[in-house]
GROMACS .gro file of C-alpha atoms in nm:
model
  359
    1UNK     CA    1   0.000   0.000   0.000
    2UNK     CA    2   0.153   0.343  -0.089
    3UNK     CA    3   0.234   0.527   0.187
    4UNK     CA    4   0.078   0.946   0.244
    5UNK     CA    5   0.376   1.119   0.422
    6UNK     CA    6   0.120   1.370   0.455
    7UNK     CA    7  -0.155   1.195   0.699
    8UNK     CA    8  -0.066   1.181   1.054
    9UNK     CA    9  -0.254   1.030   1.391
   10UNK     CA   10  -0.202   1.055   1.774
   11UNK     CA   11  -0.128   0.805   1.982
   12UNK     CA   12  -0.329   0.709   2.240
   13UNK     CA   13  -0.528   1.041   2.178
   14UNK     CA   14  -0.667   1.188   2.511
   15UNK     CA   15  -0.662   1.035   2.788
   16UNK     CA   16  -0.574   0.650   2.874
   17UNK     CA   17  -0.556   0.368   3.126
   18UNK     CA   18  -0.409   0.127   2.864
   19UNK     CA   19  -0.036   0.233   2.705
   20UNK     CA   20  -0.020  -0.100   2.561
   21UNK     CA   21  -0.286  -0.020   2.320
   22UNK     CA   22  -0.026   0.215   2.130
   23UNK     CA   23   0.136  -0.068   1.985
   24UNK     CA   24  -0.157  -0.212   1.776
   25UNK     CA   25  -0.227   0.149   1.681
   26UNK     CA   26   0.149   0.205   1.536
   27UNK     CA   27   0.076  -0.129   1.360
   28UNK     CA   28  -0.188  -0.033   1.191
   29UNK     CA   29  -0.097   0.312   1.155
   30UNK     CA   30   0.150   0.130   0.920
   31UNK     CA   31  -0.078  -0.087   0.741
   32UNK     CA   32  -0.298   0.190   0.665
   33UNK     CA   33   0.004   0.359   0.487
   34UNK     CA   34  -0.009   0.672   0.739
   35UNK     CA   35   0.322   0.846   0.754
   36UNK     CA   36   0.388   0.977   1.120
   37UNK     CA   37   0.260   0.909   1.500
   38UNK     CA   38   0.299   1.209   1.743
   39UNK     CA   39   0.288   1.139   2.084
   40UNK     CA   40   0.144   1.364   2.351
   41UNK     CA   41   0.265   1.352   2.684
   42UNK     CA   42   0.036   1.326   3.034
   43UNK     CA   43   0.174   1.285   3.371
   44UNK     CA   44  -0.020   0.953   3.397
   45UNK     CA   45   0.015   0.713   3.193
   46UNK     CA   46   0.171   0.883   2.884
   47UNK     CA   47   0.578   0.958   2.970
   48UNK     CA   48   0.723   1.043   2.608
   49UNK     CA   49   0.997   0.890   2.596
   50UNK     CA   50   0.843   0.564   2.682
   51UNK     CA   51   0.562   0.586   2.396
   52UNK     CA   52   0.844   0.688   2.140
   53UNK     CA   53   1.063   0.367   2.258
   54UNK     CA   54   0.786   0.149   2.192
   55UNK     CA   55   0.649   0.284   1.867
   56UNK     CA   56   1.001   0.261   1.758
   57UNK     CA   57   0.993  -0.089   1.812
   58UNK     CA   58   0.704  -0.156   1.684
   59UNK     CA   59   0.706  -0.003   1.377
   60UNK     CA   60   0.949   0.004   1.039
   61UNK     CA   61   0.829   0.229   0.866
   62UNK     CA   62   0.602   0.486   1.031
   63UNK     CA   63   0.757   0.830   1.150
   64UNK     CA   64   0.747   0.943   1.494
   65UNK     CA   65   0.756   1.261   1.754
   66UNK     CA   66   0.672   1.392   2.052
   67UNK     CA   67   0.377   1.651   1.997
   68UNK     CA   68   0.501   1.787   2.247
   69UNK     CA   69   0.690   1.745   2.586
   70UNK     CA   70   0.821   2.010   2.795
   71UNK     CA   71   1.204   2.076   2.769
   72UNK     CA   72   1.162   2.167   3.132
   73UNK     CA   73   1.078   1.820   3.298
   74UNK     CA   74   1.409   1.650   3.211
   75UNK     CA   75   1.785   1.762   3.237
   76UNK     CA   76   1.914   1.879   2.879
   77UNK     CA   77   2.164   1.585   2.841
   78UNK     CA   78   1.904   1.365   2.960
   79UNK     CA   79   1.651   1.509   2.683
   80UNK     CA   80   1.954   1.517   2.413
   81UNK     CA   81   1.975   1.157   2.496
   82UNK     CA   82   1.640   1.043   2.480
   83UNK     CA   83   1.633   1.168   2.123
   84UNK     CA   84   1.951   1.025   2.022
   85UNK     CA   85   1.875   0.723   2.138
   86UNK     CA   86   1.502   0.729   1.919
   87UNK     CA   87   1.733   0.844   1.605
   88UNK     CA   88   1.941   0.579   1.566
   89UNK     CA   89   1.642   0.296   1.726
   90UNK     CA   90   1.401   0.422   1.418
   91UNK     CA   91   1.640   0.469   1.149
   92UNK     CA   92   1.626   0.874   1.116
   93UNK     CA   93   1.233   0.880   1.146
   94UNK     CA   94   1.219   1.049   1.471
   95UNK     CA   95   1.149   1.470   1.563
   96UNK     CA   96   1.162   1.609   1.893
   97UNK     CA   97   0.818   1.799   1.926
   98UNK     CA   98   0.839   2.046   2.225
   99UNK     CA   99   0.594   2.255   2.377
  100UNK     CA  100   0.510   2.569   2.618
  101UNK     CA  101   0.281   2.328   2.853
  102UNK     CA  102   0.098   2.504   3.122
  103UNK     CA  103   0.158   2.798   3.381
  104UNK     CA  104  -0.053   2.694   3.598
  105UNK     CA  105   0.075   2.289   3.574
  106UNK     CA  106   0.442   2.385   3.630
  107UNK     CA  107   0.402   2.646   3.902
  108UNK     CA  108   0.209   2.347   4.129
  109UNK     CA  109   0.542   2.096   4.010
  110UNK     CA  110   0.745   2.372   4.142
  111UNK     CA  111   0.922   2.393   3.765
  112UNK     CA  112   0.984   2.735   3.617
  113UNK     CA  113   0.699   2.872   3.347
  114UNK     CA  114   0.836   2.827   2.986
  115UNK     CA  115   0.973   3.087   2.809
  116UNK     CA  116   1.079   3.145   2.428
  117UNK     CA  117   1.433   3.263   2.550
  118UNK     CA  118   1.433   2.976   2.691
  119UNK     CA  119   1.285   2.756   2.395
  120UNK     CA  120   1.560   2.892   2.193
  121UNK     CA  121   1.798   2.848   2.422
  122UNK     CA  122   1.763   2.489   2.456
  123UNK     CA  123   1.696   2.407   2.122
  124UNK     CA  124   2.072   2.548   2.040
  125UNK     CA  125   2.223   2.338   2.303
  126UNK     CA  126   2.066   2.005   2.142
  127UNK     CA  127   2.162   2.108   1.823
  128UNK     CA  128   2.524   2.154   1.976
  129UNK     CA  129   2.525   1.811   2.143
  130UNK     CA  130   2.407   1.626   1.850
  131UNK     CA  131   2.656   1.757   1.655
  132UNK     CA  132   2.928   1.599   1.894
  133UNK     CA  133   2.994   1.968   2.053
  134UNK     CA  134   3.090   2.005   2.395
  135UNK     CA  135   2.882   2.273   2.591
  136UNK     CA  136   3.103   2.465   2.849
  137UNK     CA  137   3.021   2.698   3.117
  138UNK     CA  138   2.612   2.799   2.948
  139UNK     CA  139   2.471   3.036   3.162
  140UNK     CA  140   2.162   3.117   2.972
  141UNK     CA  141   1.764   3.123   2.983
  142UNK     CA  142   1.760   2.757   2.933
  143UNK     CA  143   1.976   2.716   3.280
  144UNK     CA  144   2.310   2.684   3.398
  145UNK     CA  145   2.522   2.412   3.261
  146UNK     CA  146   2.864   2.347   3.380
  147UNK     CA  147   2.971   2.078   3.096
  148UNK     CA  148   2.734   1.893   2.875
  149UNK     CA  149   2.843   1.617   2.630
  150UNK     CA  150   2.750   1.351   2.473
  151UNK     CA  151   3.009   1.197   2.184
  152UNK     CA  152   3.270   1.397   2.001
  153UNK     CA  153   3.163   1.161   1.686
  154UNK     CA  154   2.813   1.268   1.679
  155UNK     CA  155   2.675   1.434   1.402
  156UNK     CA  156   2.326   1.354   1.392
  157UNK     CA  157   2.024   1.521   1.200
  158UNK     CA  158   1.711   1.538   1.428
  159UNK     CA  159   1.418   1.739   1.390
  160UNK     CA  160   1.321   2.000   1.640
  161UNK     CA  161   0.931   2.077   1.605
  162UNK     CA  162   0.754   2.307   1.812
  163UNK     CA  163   0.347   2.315   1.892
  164UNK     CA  164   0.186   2.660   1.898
  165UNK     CA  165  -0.176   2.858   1.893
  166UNK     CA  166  -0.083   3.202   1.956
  167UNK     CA  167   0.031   3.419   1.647
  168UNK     CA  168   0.372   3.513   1.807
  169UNK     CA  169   0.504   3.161   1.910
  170UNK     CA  170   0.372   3.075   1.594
  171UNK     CA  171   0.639   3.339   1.437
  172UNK     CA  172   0.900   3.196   1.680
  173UNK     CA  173   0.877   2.839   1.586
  174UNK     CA  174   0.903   2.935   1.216
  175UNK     CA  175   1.236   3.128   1.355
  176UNK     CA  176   1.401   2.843   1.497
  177UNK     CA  177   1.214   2.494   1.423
  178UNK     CA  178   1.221   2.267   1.178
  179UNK     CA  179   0.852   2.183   1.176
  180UNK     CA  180   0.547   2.337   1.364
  181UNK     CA  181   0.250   2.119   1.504
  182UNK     CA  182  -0.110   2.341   1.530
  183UNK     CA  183  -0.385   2.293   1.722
  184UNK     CA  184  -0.709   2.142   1.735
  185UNK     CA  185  -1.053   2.317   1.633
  186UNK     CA  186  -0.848   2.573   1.430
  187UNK     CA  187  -1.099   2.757   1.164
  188UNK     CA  188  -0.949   2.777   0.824
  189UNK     CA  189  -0.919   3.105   0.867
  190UNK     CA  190  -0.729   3.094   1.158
  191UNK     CA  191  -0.542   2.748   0.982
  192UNK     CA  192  -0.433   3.002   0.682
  193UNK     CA  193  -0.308   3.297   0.947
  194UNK     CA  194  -0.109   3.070   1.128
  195UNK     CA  195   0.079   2.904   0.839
  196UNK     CA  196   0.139   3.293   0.722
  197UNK     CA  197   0.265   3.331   1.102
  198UNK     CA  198   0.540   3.059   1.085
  199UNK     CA  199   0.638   3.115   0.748
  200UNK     CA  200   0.679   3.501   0.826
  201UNK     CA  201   0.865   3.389   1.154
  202UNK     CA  202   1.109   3.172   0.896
  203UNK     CA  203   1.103   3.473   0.649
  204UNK     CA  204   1.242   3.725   0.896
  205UNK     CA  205   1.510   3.468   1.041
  206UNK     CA  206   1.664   3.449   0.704
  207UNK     CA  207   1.535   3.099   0.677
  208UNK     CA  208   1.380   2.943   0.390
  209UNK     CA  209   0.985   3.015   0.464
  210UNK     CA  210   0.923   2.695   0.295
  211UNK     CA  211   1.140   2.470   0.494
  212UNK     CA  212   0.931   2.443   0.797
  213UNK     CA  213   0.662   2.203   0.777
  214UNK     CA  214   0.342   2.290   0.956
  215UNK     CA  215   0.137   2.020   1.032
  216UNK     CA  216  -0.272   2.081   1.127
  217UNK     CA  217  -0.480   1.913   1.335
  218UNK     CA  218  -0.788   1.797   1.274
  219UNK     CA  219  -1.028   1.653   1.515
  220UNK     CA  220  -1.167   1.352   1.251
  221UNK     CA  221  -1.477   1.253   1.445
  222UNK     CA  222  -1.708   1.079   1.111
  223UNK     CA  223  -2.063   0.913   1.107
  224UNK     CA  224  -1.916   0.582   1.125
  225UNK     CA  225  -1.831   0.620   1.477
  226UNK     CA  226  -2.082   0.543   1.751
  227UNK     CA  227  -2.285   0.825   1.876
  228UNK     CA  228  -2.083   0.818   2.174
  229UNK     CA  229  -1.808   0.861   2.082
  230UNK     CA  230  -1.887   1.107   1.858
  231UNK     CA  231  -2.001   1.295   2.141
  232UNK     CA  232  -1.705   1.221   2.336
  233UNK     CA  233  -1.455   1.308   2.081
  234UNK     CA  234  -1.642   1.653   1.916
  235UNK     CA  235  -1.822   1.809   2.203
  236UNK     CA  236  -1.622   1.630   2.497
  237UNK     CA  237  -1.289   1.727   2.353
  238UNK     CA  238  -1.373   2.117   2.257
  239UNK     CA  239  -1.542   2.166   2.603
  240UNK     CA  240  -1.184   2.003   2.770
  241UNK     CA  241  -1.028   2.259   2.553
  242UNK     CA  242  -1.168   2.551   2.675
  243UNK     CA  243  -1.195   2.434   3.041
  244UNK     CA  244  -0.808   2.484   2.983
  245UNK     CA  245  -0.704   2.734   2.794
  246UNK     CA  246  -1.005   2.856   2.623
  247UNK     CA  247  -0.925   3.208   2.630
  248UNK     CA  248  -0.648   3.147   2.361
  249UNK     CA  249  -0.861   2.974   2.145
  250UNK     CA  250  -1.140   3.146   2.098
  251UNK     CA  251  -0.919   3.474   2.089
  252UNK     CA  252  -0.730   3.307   1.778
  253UNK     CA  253  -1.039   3.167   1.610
  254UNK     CA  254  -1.209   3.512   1.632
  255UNK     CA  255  -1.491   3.364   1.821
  256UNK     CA  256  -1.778   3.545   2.064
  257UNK     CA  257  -1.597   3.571   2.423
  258UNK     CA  258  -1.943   3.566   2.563
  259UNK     CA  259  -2.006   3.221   2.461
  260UNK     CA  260  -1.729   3.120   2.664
  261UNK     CA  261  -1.840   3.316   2.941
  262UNK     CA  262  -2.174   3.163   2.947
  263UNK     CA  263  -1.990   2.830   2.889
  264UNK     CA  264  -1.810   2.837   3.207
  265UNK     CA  265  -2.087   3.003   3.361
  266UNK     CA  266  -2.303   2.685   3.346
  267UNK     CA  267  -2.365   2.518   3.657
  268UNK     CA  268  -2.258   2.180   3.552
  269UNK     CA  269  -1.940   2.313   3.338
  270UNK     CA  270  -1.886   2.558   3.634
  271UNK     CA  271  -1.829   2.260   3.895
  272UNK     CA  272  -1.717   1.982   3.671
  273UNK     CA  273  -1.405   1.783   3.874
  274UNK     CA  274  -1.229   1.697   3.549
  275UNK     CA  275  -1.225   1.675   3.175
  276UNK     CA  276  -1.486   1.646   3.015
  277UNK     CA  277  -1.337   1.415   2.747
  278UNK     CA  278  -1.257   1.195   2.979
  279UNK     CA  279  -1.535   1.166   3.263
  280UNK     CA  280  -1.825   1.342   3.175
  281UNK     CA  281  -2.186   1.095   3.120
  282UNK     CA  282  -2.332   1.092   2.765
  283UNK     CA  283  -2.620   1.283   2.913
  284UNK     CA  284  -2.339   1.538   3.043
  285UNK     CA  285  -2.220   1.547   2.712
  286UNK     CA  286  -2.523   1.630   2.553
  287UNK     CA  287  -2.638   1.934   2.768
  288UNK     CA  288  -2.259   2.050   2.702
  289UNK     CA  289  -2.318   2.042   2.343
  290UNK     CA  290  -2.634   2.271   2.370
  291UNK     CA  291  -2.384   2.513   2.507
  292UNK     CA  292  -2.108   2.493   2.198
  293UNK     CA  293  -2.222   2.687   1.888
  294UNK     CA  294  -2.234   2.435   1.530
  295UNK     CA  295  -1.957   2.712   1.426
  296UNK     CA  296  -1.706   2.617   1.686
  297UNK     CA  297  -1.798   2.264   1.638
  298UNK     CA  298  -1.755   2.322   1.259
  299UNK     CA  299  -1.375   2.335   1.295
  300UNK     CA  300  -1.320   1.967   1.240
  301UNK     CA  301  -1.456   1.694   0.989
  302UNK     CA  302  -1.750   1.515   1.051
  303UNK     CA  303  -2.034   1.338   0.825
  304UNK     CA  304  -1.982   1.037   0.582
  305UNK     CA  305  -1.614   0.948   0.540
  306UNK     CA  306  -1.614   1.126   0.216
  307UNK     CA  307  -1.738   1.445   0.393
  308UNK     CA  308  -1.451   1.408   0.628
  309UNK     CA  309  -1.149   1.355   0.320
  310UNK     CA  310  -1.303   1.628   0.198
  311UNK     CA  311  -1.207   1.828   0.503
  312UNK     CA  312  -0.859   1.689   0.480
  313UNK     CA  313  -0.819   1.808   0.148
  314UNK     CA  314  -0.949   2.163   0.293
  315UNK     CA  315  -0.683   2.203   0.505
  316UNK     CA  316  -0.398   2.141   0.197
  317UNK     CA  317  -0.576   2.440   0.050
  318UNK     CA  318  -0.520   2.634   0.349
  319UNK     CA  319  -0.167   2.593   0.347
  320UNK     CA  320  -0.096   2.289   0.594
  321UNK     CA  321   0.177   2.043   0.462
  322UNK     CA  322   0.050   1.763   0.663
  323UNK     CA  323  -0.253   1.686   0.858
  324UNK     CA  324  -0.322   1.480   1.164
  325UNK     CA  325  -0.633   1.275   1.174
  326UNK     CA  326  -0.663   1.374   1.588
  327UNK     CA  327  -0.902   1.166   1.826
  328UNK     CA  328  -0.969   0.869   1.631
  329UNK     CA  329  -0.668   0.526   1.616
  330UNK     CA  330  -0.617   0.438   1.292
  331UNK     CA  331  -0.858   0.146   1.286
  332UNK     CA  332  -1.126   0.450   1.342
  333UNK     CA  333  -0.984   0.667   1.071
  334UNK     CA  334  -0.960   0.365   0.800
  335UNK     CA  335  -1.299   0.460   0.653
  336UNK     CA  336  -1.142   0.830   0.611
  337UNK     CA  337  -0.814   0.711   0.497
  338UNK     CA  338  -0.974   0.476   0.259
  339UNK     CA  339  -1.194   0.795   0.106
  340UNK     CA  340  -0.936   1.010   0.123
  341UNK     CA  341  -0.685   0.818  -0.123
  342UNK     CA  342  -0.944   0.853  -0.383
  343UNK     CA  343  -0.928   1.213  -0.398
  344UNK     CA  344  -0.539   1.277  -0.265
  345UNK     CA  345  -0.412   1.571  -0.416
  346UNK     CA  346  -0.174   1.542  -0.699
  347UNK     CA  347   0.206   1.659  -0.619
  348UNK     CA  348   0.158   1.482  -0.298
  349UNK     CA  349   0.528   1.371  -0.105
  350UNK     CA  350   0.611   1.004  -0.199
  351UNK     CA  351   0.986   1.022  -0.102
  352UNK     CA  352   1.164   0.773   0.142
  353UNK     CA  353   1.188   1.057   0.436
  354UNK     CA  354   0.900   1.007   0.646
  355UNK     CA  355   1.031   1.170   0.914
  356UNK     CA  356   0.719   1.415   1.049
  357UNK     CA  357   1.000   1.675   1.102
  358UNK     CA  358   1.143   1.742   0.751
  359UNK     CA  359   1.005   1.788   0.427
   0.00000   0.00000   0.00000
């Protein structure tokens, strides 16, 4: 089966109990012909580095990358290693996908808040180790570093990718990264500004704008799913969203403010104990869905499988490079994957690379 560079899923999408499962979903990510897993990380059951190890070894083909851990949470040589290590286990088909993370999360860890100085900071001191450098007295945003090593031989090419919503880390990552990872229940308005954000960020770096590779995501939540699920997945997923951080998204999308004020304003919304994606009742979920307008809940692909491949498509034309079929394993996307190969775009990527970081 010919393989589309250009489809991604995540792994064990939202919340688990079960890591194991991730290995039948990297084998049939691989059998479907999808080209990359991207692995979120949860301070439960979903450590990064132990998901990447396993769909490394699981896999042949399939590229991989954290989308996204925290550069924060582990010591730099410790982080340099980790992706060194998933290099040279895969074969070249891994990217190191960081992240901002939460305020809130890291002041109750007792870990300081991330910064972009710091982001850039640490991105040039893996790019320094991997290419067998020896870092010497750092003193910099990223921390202070004695001596950091790890093999005067090295010389290894890994992609750095960085997941953003906001216009200006959007700009960043196209300053410094090698690929940039979206977010879900972007418009495609919102889908087309923040390409034009990274590739203006690349622009005024004196990179090549066209180097980065942006990936969306789209939550892929079709017909041929249970009604459950589709609940959980669509309306259970966007109301997690902006229990979290939905300030930032609805600023970016342009939406109403008030709707989110009346959202969290709801009595059950107002004292639910946890995410909604992953607790709340069907009956929950359906009250919560009579609070969500259809044009928030438009920002994904739903309907018949063909409706959904159509949405795919949709986000090409918006200026994505790649998408990533979010909330659904790959035995849940087949139907999609299946319609979408009938009306791929031509020019598509067929090279070997599949690695989610390069283009």
């Amino acid at each position: 089966m010919d393989v589309l560079p250009e489809l991604g899923f995540y792994g064990l999408a939202g919340h688990t109990s079960t890591p194991r499962d991730l290995l039948d979903q990297v084998r049939d990510g691989e059998r479907l012909g999808l080209g990359a897993v991207f692995l979120s990380e949860r301070f439960t059951t979903k450590e990064a580095a132990t998901l990447s190890g396993a769909a490394g070894a699981v896999s042949e083909r399939i590229g991989i990358a954290t989308a996204a851990t925290n550069h924060n949470t582990r010591h730099p040589l410790l982080t340099a290693t980790f992706a060194t290590t998933m290099h040279r286990l895969t074969g070249g088909r891994f990217a190191l996908g960081l992240g901002r993370g939460f305020d809130l999360l890291f002041d109750v860890m007792g870990l300081p808040r991330i910064t972009m100085a710091q982001l850039e900071d640490f991105i040039g001191i893996m790019r320094r180790l991997w290419r067998g450098e020896a870092v010497a007295g750092h003193d910099g945003p990223a921390g202070r570093f004695p001596y950091l090593r790890q093999d005067p031989s090295f010389d290894e090419d890994i992609p750095i990718m960085l997941a953003a919503i906001g216009e200006r880390t959007l700009e960043f990552a196209g300053s410094v990264a090698d690929g940039v990872v979206l977010h879900t229940f972007f418009t495609d308005e919102t889908l087309a500004r923040s390409v034009a954000a990274v590739r203006r960020g690349a622009e005024k770096a004196g990179r090549d704008p066209e180097s980065v590779r942006v990936w969306s995501v789209l939550a892929t939540v079709g017909d041929h799913l249970d009604e459950e699920a589709r609940l959980r997945k669509l309306v259970g997923r966007l109301a997690t969203y902006l229990q979290g951080y939905g300030d930032l998204l609805v600023r970016v999308n342009g939406w109403d403010p008030r709707v989110l004020e009346r959202f969290r304003a709801d009595e059950l919304v107002r004292g639910f104990p946890g995410a909604f994606d992953a607790i709340a009742t069907t009956e929950q979920l359906e009250h919560v869905a009579t609070l969500l307008p259809e044009e928030w809940l438009a920002a994904s692909a739903t309907g018949s499988p063909e409706n959904c491949a159509e949405r795919v498509v949709e986000q090409f034309s918006a200026g994505a490079d790649g998408v990533i079929l979010h909330g659904v394993t790959p035995a849940e996307a087949e139907p999609v994957v299946a319609a979408y190969r009938k009306i791929r775009p031509a020019g598509m990527p067929s090279g070997p690379d599949l690695n989610p970081g390069r283009r």
